[in-house]
mmCIF file with all atom_site columns, C-alpha atoms in Angstrom:
data_model
loop_
_atom_site.group_PDB
_atom_site.id
_atom_site.type_symbol
_atom_site.label_atom_id
_atom_site.label_alt_id
_atom_site.label_comp_id
_atom_site.label_asym_id
_atom_site.label_entity_id
_atom_site.label_seq_id
_atom_site.pdbx_PDB_ins_code
_atom_site.Cartn_x
_atom_site.Cartn_y
_atom_site.Cartn_z
_atom_site.occupancy
_atom_site.B_iso_or_equiv
_atom_site.pdbx_formal_charge
_atom_site.auth_seq_id
_atom_site.auth_comp_id
_atom_site.auth_asym_id
_atom_site.auth_atom_id
_atom_site.pdbx_PDB_model_num
ATOM 1  C CA . UNK L 1 1  ? 47.708 32.052 98.311  1.00 89.00 ? 132 UNK L CA 1
ATOM 2  C CA . UNK L 1 2  ? 47.424 28.472 97.783  1.00 94.00 ? 133 UNK L CA 1
ATOM 3  C CA . UNK L 1 3  ? 44.531 26.719 99.988  1.00 96.00 ? 134 UNK L CA 1
ATOM 4  C CA . UNK L 1 4  ? 42.885 23.354 100.376 1.00 95.00 ? 135 UNK L CA 1
ATOM 5  C CA . UNK L 1 5  ? 39.169 24.347 101.084 1.00 97.00 ? 136 UNK L CA 1
ATOM 6  C CA . UNK L 1 6  ? 38.082 22.949 97.580  1.00 97.00 ? 137 UNK L CA 1
ATOM 7  C CA . UNK L 1 7  ? 39.479 19.705 98.702  1.00 97.00 ? 138 UNK L CA 1
ATOM 8  C CA . UNK L 1 8  ? 37.905 19.493 102.179 1.00 97.00 ? 139 UNK L CA 1
ATOM 9  C CA . UNK L 1 9  ? 34.921 20.761 100.869 1.00 96.00 ? 140 UNK L CA 1
ATOM 10 C CA . UNK L 1 10 ? 34.349 17.637 98.761  1.00 96.00 ? 141 UNK L CA 1
ATOM 11 C CA . UNK L 1 11 ? 35.367 15.723 101.268 1.00 96.00 ? 142 UNK L CA 1
ATOM 12 C CA . UNK L 1 12 ? 32.522 16.522 103.366 1.00 95.00 ? 143 UNK L CA 1
ATOM 13 C CA . UNK L 1 13 ? 30.540 16.322 100.541 1.00 97.00 ? 144 UNK L CA 1
ATOM 14 C CA . UNK L 1 14 ? 29.542 20.186 101.065 1.00 98.00 ? 145 UNK L CA 1
ATOM 15 C CA . UNK L 1 15 ? 28.225 22.814 98.496  1.00 98.00 ? 146 UNK L CA 1
ATOM 16 C CA . UNK L 1 16 ? 29.973 26.158 98.356  1.00 98.00 ? 147 UNK L CA 1
ATOM 17 C CA . UNK L 1 17 ? 27.144 27.321 99.661  1.00 98.00 ? 148 UNK L CA 1
ATOM 18 C CA . UNK L 1 18 ? 26.802 25.185 102.612 1.00 98.00 ? 149 UNK L CA 1
ATOM 19 C CA . UNK L 1 19 ? 30.369 26.370 103.810 1.00 98.00 ? 150 UNK L CA 1
ATOM 20 C CA . UNK L 1 20 ? 29.166 30.029 103.075 1.00 98.00 ? 151 UNK L CA 1
ATOM 21 C CA . UNK L 1 21 ? 26.295 29.530 105.447 1.00 98.00 ? 152 UNK L CA 1
ATOM 22 C CA . UNK L 1 22 ? 28.545 27.964 108.161 1.00 98.00 ? 153 UNK L CA 1
ATOM 23 C CA . UNK L 1 23 ? 31.209 30.088 108.208 1.00 98.00 ? 154 UNK L CA 1
ATOM 24 C CA . UNK L 1 24 ? 28.534 33.073 107.324 1.00 98.00 ? 155 UNK L CA 1
ATOM 25 C CA . UNK L 1 25 ? 30.002 34.595 103.965 1.00 98.00 ? 156 UNK L CA 1
ATOM 26 C CA . UNK L 1 26 ? 28.568 34.425 100.548 1.00 98.00 ? 157 UNK L CA 1
ATOM 27 C CA . UNK L 1 27 ? 28.887 32.110 98.090  1.00 98.00 ? 158 UNK L CA 1
ATOM 28 C CA . UNK L 1 28 ? 30.995 33.855 96.056  1.00 98.00 ? 159 UNK L CA 1
ATOM 29 C CA . UNK L 1 29 ? 33.605 34.386 98.631  1.00 98.00 ? 160 UNK L CA 1
ATOM 30 C CA . UNK L 1 30 ? 33.856 31.068 99.002  1.00 98.00 ? 161 UNK L CA 1
ATOM 31 C CA . UNK L 1 31 ? 34.501 30.693 95.312  1.00 98.00 ? 162 UNK L CA 1
ATOM 32 C CA . UNK L 1 32 ? 36.863 33.116 95.422  1.00 98.00 ? 163 UNK L CA 1
ATOM 33 C CA . UNK L 1 33 ? 38.809 31.801 98.029  1.00 97.00 ? 164 UNK L CA 1
ATOM 34 C CA . UNK L 1 34 ? 38.814 28.495 96.157  1.00 97.00 ? 165 UNK L CA 1
ATOM 35 C CA . UNK L 1 35 ? 40.250 29.848 93.134  1.00 96.00 ? 166 UNK L CA 1
ATOM 36 C CA . UNK L 1 36 ? 43.040 31.815 95.221  1.00 94.00 ? 167 UNK L CA 1
ATOM 37 C CA . UNK L 1 37 ? 41.554 35.225 94.053  1.00 95.00 ? 168 UNK L CA 1
ATOM 38 C CA . UNK L 1 38 ? 40.853 36.555 97.669  1.00 95.00 ? 169 UNK L CA 1
ATOM 39 C CA . UNK L 1 39 ? 42.630 36.307 100.728 1.00 94.00 ? 170 UNK L CA 1
ATOM 40 C CA . UNK L 1 40 ? 40.407 35.558 103.922 1.00 96.00 ? 171 UNK L CA 1
ATOM 41 C CA . UNK L 1 41 ? 40.319 38.027 107.039 1.00 97.00 ? 172 UNK L CA 1
ATOM 42 C CA . UNK L 1 42 ? 41.897 36.095 109.828 1.00 96.00 ? 173 UNK L CA 1
ATOM 43 C CA . UNK L 1 43 ? 38.482 35.891 111.511 1.00 98.00 ? 174 UNK L CA 1
ATOM 44 C CA . UNK L 1 44 ? 36.957 34.275 108.033 1.00 98.00 ? 175 UNK L CA 1
ATOM 45 C CA . UNK L 1 45 ? 40.471 32.065 108.247 1.00 97.00 ? 176 UNK L CA 1
ATOM 46 C CA . UNK L 1 46 ? 39.986 30.816 111.920 1.00 98.00 ? 177 UNK L CA 1
ATOM 47 C CA . UNK L 1 47 ? 36.381 30.376 111.057 1.00 98.00 ? 178 UNK L CA 1
ATOM 48 C CA . UNK L 1 48 ? 36.795 27.924 108.208 1.00 98.00 ? 179 UNK L CA 1
ATOM 49 C CA . UNK L 1 49 ? 39.749 26.319 110.050 1.00 98.00 ? 180 UNK L CA 1
ATOM 50 C CA . UNK L 1 50 ? 37.552 25.596 113.152 1.00 98.00 ? 181 UNK L CA 1
ATOM 51 C CA . UNK L 1 51 ? 34.093 24.364 110.470 1.00 98.00 ? 182 UNK L CA 1
ATOM 52 C CA . UNK L 1 52 ? 37.019 21.396 109.018 1.00 97.00 ? 183 UNK L CA 1
ATOM 53 C CA . UNK L 1 53 ? 38.624 21.389 112.788 1.00 97.00 ? 184 UNK L CA 1
ATOM 54 C CA . UNK L 1 54 ? 42.110 21.896 111.620 1.00 97.00 ? 185 UNK L CA 1
ATOM 55 C CA . UNK L 1 55 ? 44.492 24.649 112.046 1.00 96.00 ? 186 UNK L CA 1
ATOM 56 C CA . UNK L 1 56 ? 44.433 27.888 109.553 1.00 96.00 ? 187 UNK L CA 1
ATOM 57 C CA . UNK L 1 57 ? 48.200 26.507 108.508 1.00 94.00 ? 188 UNK L CA 1
ATOM 58 C CA . UNK L 1 58 ? 46.866 23.293 107.302 1.00 94.00 ? 189 UNK L CA 1
ATOM 59 C CA . UNK L 1 59 ? 44.114 25.537 105.403 1.00 95.00 ? 190 UNK L CA 1
ATOM 60 C CA . UNK L 1 60 ? 46.355 27.858 103.603 1.00 94.00 ? 191 UNK L CA 1
ATOM 61 C CA . UNK L 1 61 ? 50.137 28.142 102.669 1.00 90.00 ? 192 UNK L CA 1
ATOM 62 C CA . UNK L 1 62 ? 51.312 31.587 102.348 1.00 81.00 ? 193 UNK L CA 1
ATOM 63 C CA . UNK L 1 63 ? 54.881 30.079 100.827 1.00 76.00 ? 194 UNK L CA 1
ATOM 64 C CA . UNK L 1 64 ? 52.867 29.152 97.918  1.00 57.00 ? 195 UNK L CA 1
#
């Protein structure tokens, strides 16, 4: 599933480890999501959206 986590993380100056700690997962999980090799759980998707102050639909595009 297409996402723009990497771009948003770069805008905030956060490392993968910083983001992972903020949402309660491992850095490897963030890496896998950014590389579109792993689709997050709904709970994690909500946590990411909350962290970036946006809607889940703004982060993830299931159509691509």
